[in-house]
Amino acid sequence: MPAAVRLAGICSRRLGWRRSRLAAGAGTRYAQRRNFSDFVHIQGIKDLNVNQNPKAIANLILEVANTLGTRASNLSVNKIAYFAHGSYLAKYKKPLIDAKIEAWQFGPVFREIYHEFKKCGDKPINFFAKELNLETGEMEVARYELPVEEEEFLRDVIESYLKMTPGYLVEKSHLADSPWHNAWYHEGRINPGMEISDTAILEYFTDQVRH
C-alpha cells in the first residue's frame, strides 16, 4: 500500500505544495503540483460500479480548479459536488457519491465535505481532503476511482460549474421545484437538514437534460 501522502497547507496559503512524497515499490518519487492527479486518482481503473467517497469527489473538484488556475471555497465545492452528483446520476443512472445530501440554508450539503473544510470559512480551500486508511491507521488523501469516460464527463461538468460564482451556485440550487427547494419547504414548512433523495435528484436532473 502507498504511504500516506503528506500535504502542506493552511487556509492562509496558496493551494499546493513544494514537494509531496509517495512511496512506490522500493523507491520514492517526488511530484510537483502539476502531477496532482497521481495522488488523488487511482490509475488503471477500467470498469467500476463503486460509489465515491464525498471527500474524494471534493478532491477531484479541487484538482480541476487547480488545473484551471482557480480556487474554490467550501460552499462552492459542496454545491459543485451536488451538481456533479446530479449530472452523473442522470447520465449513468447510478449514484456518484455514497453519502447523505442535506438541505441547508445555502443549498445542498455533504456534511463530510463541510466539516473537512469548515476551518477555511468562506476563504479558498488550499489543501486536500483526507480519510483514514483502515489498513495502515494513517490519514491519507482521499482518492477517487473512476473509469476514464466517467472521469472525463465529470471534469467537464465540474469545469462548467467552477466558472460560476458561489452566489450563483446557491441561487441555481434554490430554484423552485428543485430537490433542495422541495426538501427545504417539505409539507409547507422549513426543514433544515432534511435529506435530499437520489430519486428526487435523478428526476430533476433528467428533466433538466431533456430541456
mmCIF file of C-alpha atoms in Angstrom:
data_model
loop_
_atom_site.group_PDB
_atom_site.id
_atom_site.type_symbol
_atom_site.label_atom_id
_atom_site.label_comp_id
_atom_site.label_asym_id
_atom_site.label_seq_id
_atom_site.Cartn_x
_atom_site.Cartn_y
_atom_site.Cartn_z
ATOM 1 C CA MET A 1 0.000 0.000 0.000
ATOM 2 C CA PRO A 2 1.263 3.522 -0.730
ATOM 3 C CA ALA A 3 2.386 5.516 2.269
ATOM 4 C CA ALA A 4 0.242 8.474 3.272
ATOM 5 C CA VAL A 5 0.591 11.482 1.048
ATOM 6 C CA ARG A 6 1.562 14.454 3.143
ATOM 7 C CA LEU A 7 0.231 17.816 2.098
ATOM 8 C CA ALA A 8 1.325 21.130 3.470
ATOM 9 C CA GLY A 9 -1.435 23.689 3.601
ATOM 10 C CA ILE A 10 -3.249 26.085 5.879
ATOM 11 C CA CYS A 11 -6.020 28.434 4.906
ATOM 12 C CA SER A 12 -3.752 31.453 4.608
ATOM 13 C CA ARG A 13 -1.537 29.824 1.970
ATOM 14 C CA ARG A 14 -1.959 29.097 -1.692
ATOM 15 C CA LEU A 15 -3.266 25.698 -2.804
ATOM 16 C CA GLY A 16 -0.355 23.394 -3.470
ATOM 17 C CA TRP A 17 2.796 22.031 -2.014
ATOM 18 C CA ARG A 18 6.533 22.308 -2.566
ATOM 19 C CA ARG A 19 7.135 18.616 -2.614
ATOM 20 C CA SER A 20 4.886 15.656 -1.845
ATOM 21 C CA ARG A 21 6.217 12.180 -1.267
ATOM 22 C CA LEU A 22 4.623 8.944 -2.331
ATOM 23 C CA ALA A 23 6.280 5.599 -1.754
ATOM 24 C CA ALA A 24 6.214 3.409 -4.850
ATOM 25 C CA GLY A 25 7.775 -0.041 -4.734
ATOM 26 C CA ALA A 26 11.273 0.078 -3.343
ATOM 27 C CA GLY A 27 11.842 3.682 -4.318
ATOM 28 C CA THR A 28 10.442 7.075 -3.510
ATOM 29 C CA ARG A 29 9.305 9.584 -6.071
ATOM 30 C CA TYR A 30 8.675 13.243 -5.755
ATOM 31 C CA ALA A 31 5.947 15.102 -7.587
ATOM 32 C CA GLN A 32 5.296 18.736 -8.270
ATOM 33 C CA ARG A 33 1.851 20.325 -8.294
ATOM 34 C CA ARG A 34 1.348 19.565 -11.968
ATOM 35 C CA ASN A 35 1.186 15.858 -11.048
ATOM 36 C CA PHE A 36 -1.669 16.341 -8.602
ATOM 37 C CA SER A 37 -3.766 13.587 -10.192
ATOM 38 C CA ASP A 38 -1.159 10.997 -9.247
ATOM 39 C CA PHE A 39 -2.224 11.473 -5.653
ATOM 40 C CA VAL A 40 -5.996 11.678 -5.841
ATOM 41 C CA HIS A 41 -6.714 9.334 -8.732
ATOM 42 C CA ILE A 42 -6.159 5.590 -8.555
ATOM 43 C CA GLN A 43 -4.805 4.802 -12.013
ATOM 44 C CA GLY A 44 -5.801 1.937 -14.294
ATOM 45 C CA ILE A 45 -9.474 1.729 -13.439
ATOM 46 C CA LYS A 46 -11.374 0.201 -16.362
ATOM 47 C CA ASP A 47 -14.875 -0.651 -15.215
ATOM 48 C CA LEU A 48 -16.202 0.191 -11.786
ATOM 49 C CA ASN A 49 -19.622 0.451 -10.228
ATOM 50 C CA VAL A 50 -18.360 1.953 -6.995
ATOM 51 C CA ASN A 51 -19.921 4.945 -5.281
ATOM 52 C CA GLN A 52 -17.328 7.544 -4.384
ATOM 53 C CA ASN A 53 -16.409 8.978 -1.012
ATOM 54 C CA PRO A 54 -17.609 12.638 -0.898
ATOM 55 C CA LYS A 55 -14.113 13.726 0.137
ATOM 56 C CA ALA A 56 -12.661 12.046 -2.951
ATOM 57 C CA ILE A 57 -15.019 13.967 -5.234
ATOM 58 C CA ALA A 58 -14.171 17.162 -3.354
ATOM 59 C CA ASN A 59 -10.533 16.460 -4.217
ATOM 60 C CA LEU A 60 -11.436 15.934 -7.858
ATOM 61 C CA ILE A 61 -13.112 19.352 -7.839
ATOM 62 C CA LEU A 62 -10.020 20.908 -6.263
ATOM 63 C CA GLU A 63 -7.840 19.166 -8.835
ATOM 64 C CA VAL A 64 -9.864 20.599 -11.716
ATOM 65 C CA ALA A 65 -9.794 24.040 -10.081
ATOM 66 C CA ASN A 66 -6.034 23.738 -9.742
ATOM 67 C CA THR A 67 -5.732 22.859 -13.428
ATOM 68 C CA LEU A 68 -7.771 25.931 -14.342
ATOM 69 C CA GLY A 69 -5.645 28.143 -12.109
ATOM 70 C CA THR A 70 -8.540 28.966 -9.812
ATOM 71 C CA ARG A 71 -9.666 28.029 -6.301
ATOM 72 C CA ALA A 72 -12.953 27.192 -4.598
ATOM 73 C CA SER A 73 -14.490 27.731 -1.188
ATOM 74 C CA ASN A 74 -16.239 25.168 0.983
ATOM 75 C CA LEU A 75 -19.594 26.451 -0.210
ATOM 76 C CA SER A 76 -18.610 26.168 -3.867
ATOM 77 C CA VAL A 77 -17.113 22.691 -3.503
ATOM 78 C CA ASN A 78 -20.266 21.446 -1.765
ATOM 79 C CA LYS A 79 -22.554 22.876 -4.447
ATOM 80 C CA ILE A 80 -20.389 21.608 -7.305
ATOM 81 C CA ALA A 81 -20.257 18.142 -5.714
ATOM 82 C CA TYR A 82 -24.065 18.204 -5.637
ATOM 83 C CA PHE A 83 -24.386 19.287 -9.275
ATOM 84 C CA ALA A 84 -21.780 16.724 -10.338
ATOM 85 C CA HIS A 85 -23.688 14.034 -8.429
ATOM 86 C CA GLY A 86 -26.946 15.011 -10.122
ATOM 87 C CA SER A 87 -25.447 15.206 -13.602
ATOM 88 C CA TYR A 88 -23.737 11.848 -13.146
ATOM 89 C CA LEU A 89 -26.920 10.263 -11.802
ATOM 90 C CA ALA A 90 -28.930 11.488 -14.792
ATOM 91 C CA LYS A 91 -26.361 10.219 -17.306
ATOM 92 C CA TYR A 92 -25.313 6.890 -15.805
ATOM 93 C CA LYS A 93 -28.427 6.075 -13.748
ATOM 94 C CA LYS A 94 -26.321 5.301 -10.684
ATOM 95 C CA PRO A 95 -25.223 7.488 -7.755
ATOM 96 C CA LEU A 96 -21.808 9.085 -7.836
ATOM 97 C CA ILE A 97 -21.362 9.840 -4.137
ATOM 98 C CA ASP A 98 -22.121 7.451 -1.307
ATOM 99 C CA ALA A 99 -23.323 9.923 1.328
ATOM 100 C CA LYS A 100 -26.430 11.691 2.569
ATOM 101 C CA ILE A 101 -27.186 15.044 0.944
ATOM 102 C CA GLU A 102 -28.883 17.505 3.267
ATOM 103 C CA ALA A 103 -30.883 20.665 2.619
ATOM 104 C CA TRP A 104 -29.136 23.541 4.420
ATOM 105 C CA GLN A 105 -29.876 27.249 4.247
ATOM 106 C CA PHE A 106 -27.458 27.896 1.384
ATOM 107 C CA GLY A 107 -28.270 24.786 -0.574
ATOM 108 C CA PRO A 108 -27.437 21.064 -0.688
ATOM 109 C CA VAL A 109 -24.598 19.978 1.603
ATOM 110 C CA PHE A 110 -22.467 16.908 2.178
ATOM 111 C CA ARG A 111 -21.581 17.035 5.872
ATOM 112 C CA GLU A 112 -18.323 15.193 5.214
ATOM 113 C CA ILE A 113 -17.139 17.912 2.843
ATOM 114 C CA TYR A 114 -18.399 20.755 5.016
ATOM 115 C CA HIS A 115 -16.620 19.556 8.172
ATOM 116 C CA GLU A 116 -13.400 18.745 6.317
ATOM 117 C CA PHE A 117 -13.030 22.321 5.087
ATOM 118 C CA LYS A 118 -15.018 24.388 7.605
ATOM 119 C CA LYS A 119 -11.853 25.845 9.131
ATOM 120 C CA CYS A 120 -11.387 27.744 5.858
ATOM 121 C CA GLY A 121 -14.678 29.575 6.331
ATOM 122 C CA ASP A 122 -15.527 31.373 3.096
ATOM 123 C CA LYS A 123 -11.866 31.530 2.027
ATOM 124 C CA PRO A 124 -10.491 29.434 -0.857
ATOM 125 C CA ILE A 125 -9.517 25.885 0.096
ATOM 126 C CA ASN A 126 -5.810 25.145 -0.265
ATOM 127 C CA PHE A 127 -5.430 21.594 0.970
ATOM 128 C CA PHE A 128 -6.905 18.260 0.028
ATOM 129 C CA ALA A 129 -9.379 16.198 1.999
ATOM 130 C CA LYS A 130 -8.028 13.216 3.882
ATOM 131 C CA GLU A 131 -9.545 9.995 5.173
ATOM 132 C CA LEU A 132 -8.394 7.245 7.495
ATOM 133 C CA ASN A 133 -6.740 4.237 5.879
ATOM 134 C CA LEU A 134 -8.140 1.371 7.934
ATOM 135 C CA GLU A 135 -5.233 -0.903 6.995
ATOM 136 C CA THR A 136 -2.418 1.434 7.977
ATOM 137 C CA GLY A 137 -4.222 3.570 10.553
ATOM 138 C CA GLU A 138 -2.846 6.680 8.841
ATOM 139 C CA MET A 139 -4.629 9.657 7.344
ATOM 140 C CA GLU A 140 -4.295 9.736 3.567
ATOM 141 C CA VAL A 141 -5.520 11.964 0.782
ATOM 142 C CA ALA A 142 -8.964 10.712 -0.305
ATOM 143 C CA ARG A 143 -8.689 9.321 -3.822
ATOM 144 C CA TYR A 144 -11.369 8.727 -6.404
ATOM 145 C CA GLU A 145 -11.753 5.622 -8.582
ATOM 146 C CA LEU A 146 -13.447 6.282 -11.914
ATOM 147 C CA PRO A 147 -13.414 4.798 -15.410
ATOM 148 C CA VAL A 148 -11.819 7.165 -17.920
ATOM 149 C CA GLU A 149 -15.068 8.060 -19.695
ATOM 150 C CA GLU A 150 -16.853 8.894 -16.444
ATOM 151 C CA GLU A 151 -13.932 10.926 -15.145
ATOM 152 C CA GLU A 152 -13.816 12.959 -18.357
ATOM 153 C CA PHE A 153 -17.556 13.581 -18.140
ATOM 154 C CA LEU A 154 -17.245 14.782 -14.544
ATOM 155 C CA ARG A 155 -14.290 17.007 -15.320
ATOM 156 C CA ASP A 156 -16.327 18.781 -17.990
ATOM 157 C CA VAL A 157 -19.261 19.198 -15.593
ATOM 158 C CA ILE A 158 -17.040 20.455 -12.777
ATOM 159 C CA GLU A 159 -15.213 22.877 -15.046
ATOM 160 C CA SER A 160 -18.500 24.451 -16.151
ATOM 161 C CA TYR A 161 -19.651 24.979 -12.545
ATOM 162 C CA LEU A 162 -16.274 26.319 -11.406
ATOM 163 C CA LYS A 163 -16.910 29.261 -13.722
ATOM 164 C CA MET A 164 -19.919 30.268 -11.606
ATOM 165 C CA THR A 165 -19.751 32.462 -8.517
ATOM 166 C CA PRO A 166 -20.660 30.988 -5.101
ATOM 167 C CA GLY A 167 -23.764 33.183 -5.051
ATOM 168 C CA TYR A 168 -24.931 31.935 -8.419
ATOM 169 C CA LEU A 169 -24.344 28.303 -7.379
ATOM 170 C CA VAL A 170 -26.574 28.875 -4.346
ATOM 171 C CA GLU A 171 -29.218 30.569 -6.487
ATOM 172 C CA LYS A 172 -29.126 27.731 -9.010
ATOM 173 C CA SER A 173 -29.563 25.121 -6.268
ATOM 174 C CA HIS A 174 -32.538 27.086 -4.844
ATOM 175 C CA LEU A 175 -34.688 27.126 -7.982
ATOM 176 C CA ALA A 176 -38.381 26.444 -7.461
ATOM 177 C CA ASP A 177 -39.234 22.732 -7.554
ATOM 178 C CA SER A 178 -35.552 21.790 -7.319
ATOM 179 C CA PRO A 179 -34.649 18.902 -4.991
ATOM 180 C CA TRP A 180 -33.310 21.367 -2.407
ATOM 181 C CA HIS A 181 -36.440 23.553 -2.615
ATOM 182 C CA ASN A 182 -38.802 20.607 -2.189
ATOM 183 C CA ALA A 183 -36.847 19.227 0.775
ATOM 184 C CA TRP A 184 -36.358 22.602 2.498
ATOM 185 C CA TYR A 185 -40.040 23.519 2.191
ATOM 186 C CA HIS A 186 -41.390 19.995 2.639
ATOM 187 C CA GLU A 187 -45.018 19.981 3.831
ATOM 188 C CA GLY A 188 -45.132 23.777 3.769
ATOM 189 C CA ARG A 189 -42.549 24.387 6.476
ATOM 190 C CA ILE A 190 -38.803 24.897 6.645
ATOM 191 C CA ASN A 191 -36.894 21.661 7.250
ATOM 192 C CA PRO A 192 -33.163 22.325 7.850
ATOM 193 C CA GLY A 193 -31.062 19.205 7.430
ATOM 194 C CA MET A 194 -33.742 17.194 5.644
ATOM 195 C CA GLU A 195 -32.303 14.569 3.317
ATOM 196 C CA ILE A 196 -32.454 15.186 -0.422
ATOM 197 C CA SER A 197 -33.148 11.813 -2.007
ATOM 198 C CA ASP A 198 -31.392 10.406 -5.059
ATOM 199 C CA THR A 199 -34.839 9.705 -6.510
ATOM 200 C CA ALA A 200 -35.678 13.416 -6.425
ATOM 201 C CA ILE A 201 -32.247 14.345 -7.789
ATOM 202 C CA LEU A 202 -32.484 11.807 -10.633
ATOM 203 C CA GLU A 203 -35.926 13.029 -11.672
ATOM 204 C CA TYR A 204 -34.902 16.687 -11.571
ATOM 205 C CA PHE A 205 -31.585 16.380 -13.424
ATOM 206 C CA THR A 206 -33.029 14.010 -16.022
ATOM 207 C CA ASP A 207 -35.706 16.626 -16.722
ATOM 208 C CA GLN A 208 -33.020 19.316 -16.974
ATOM 209 C CA VAL A 209 -31.157 17.265 -19.591
ATOM 210 C CA ARG A 210 -34.345 16.911 -21.650
ATOM 211 C CA HIS A 211 -34.808 20.671 -21.698
#
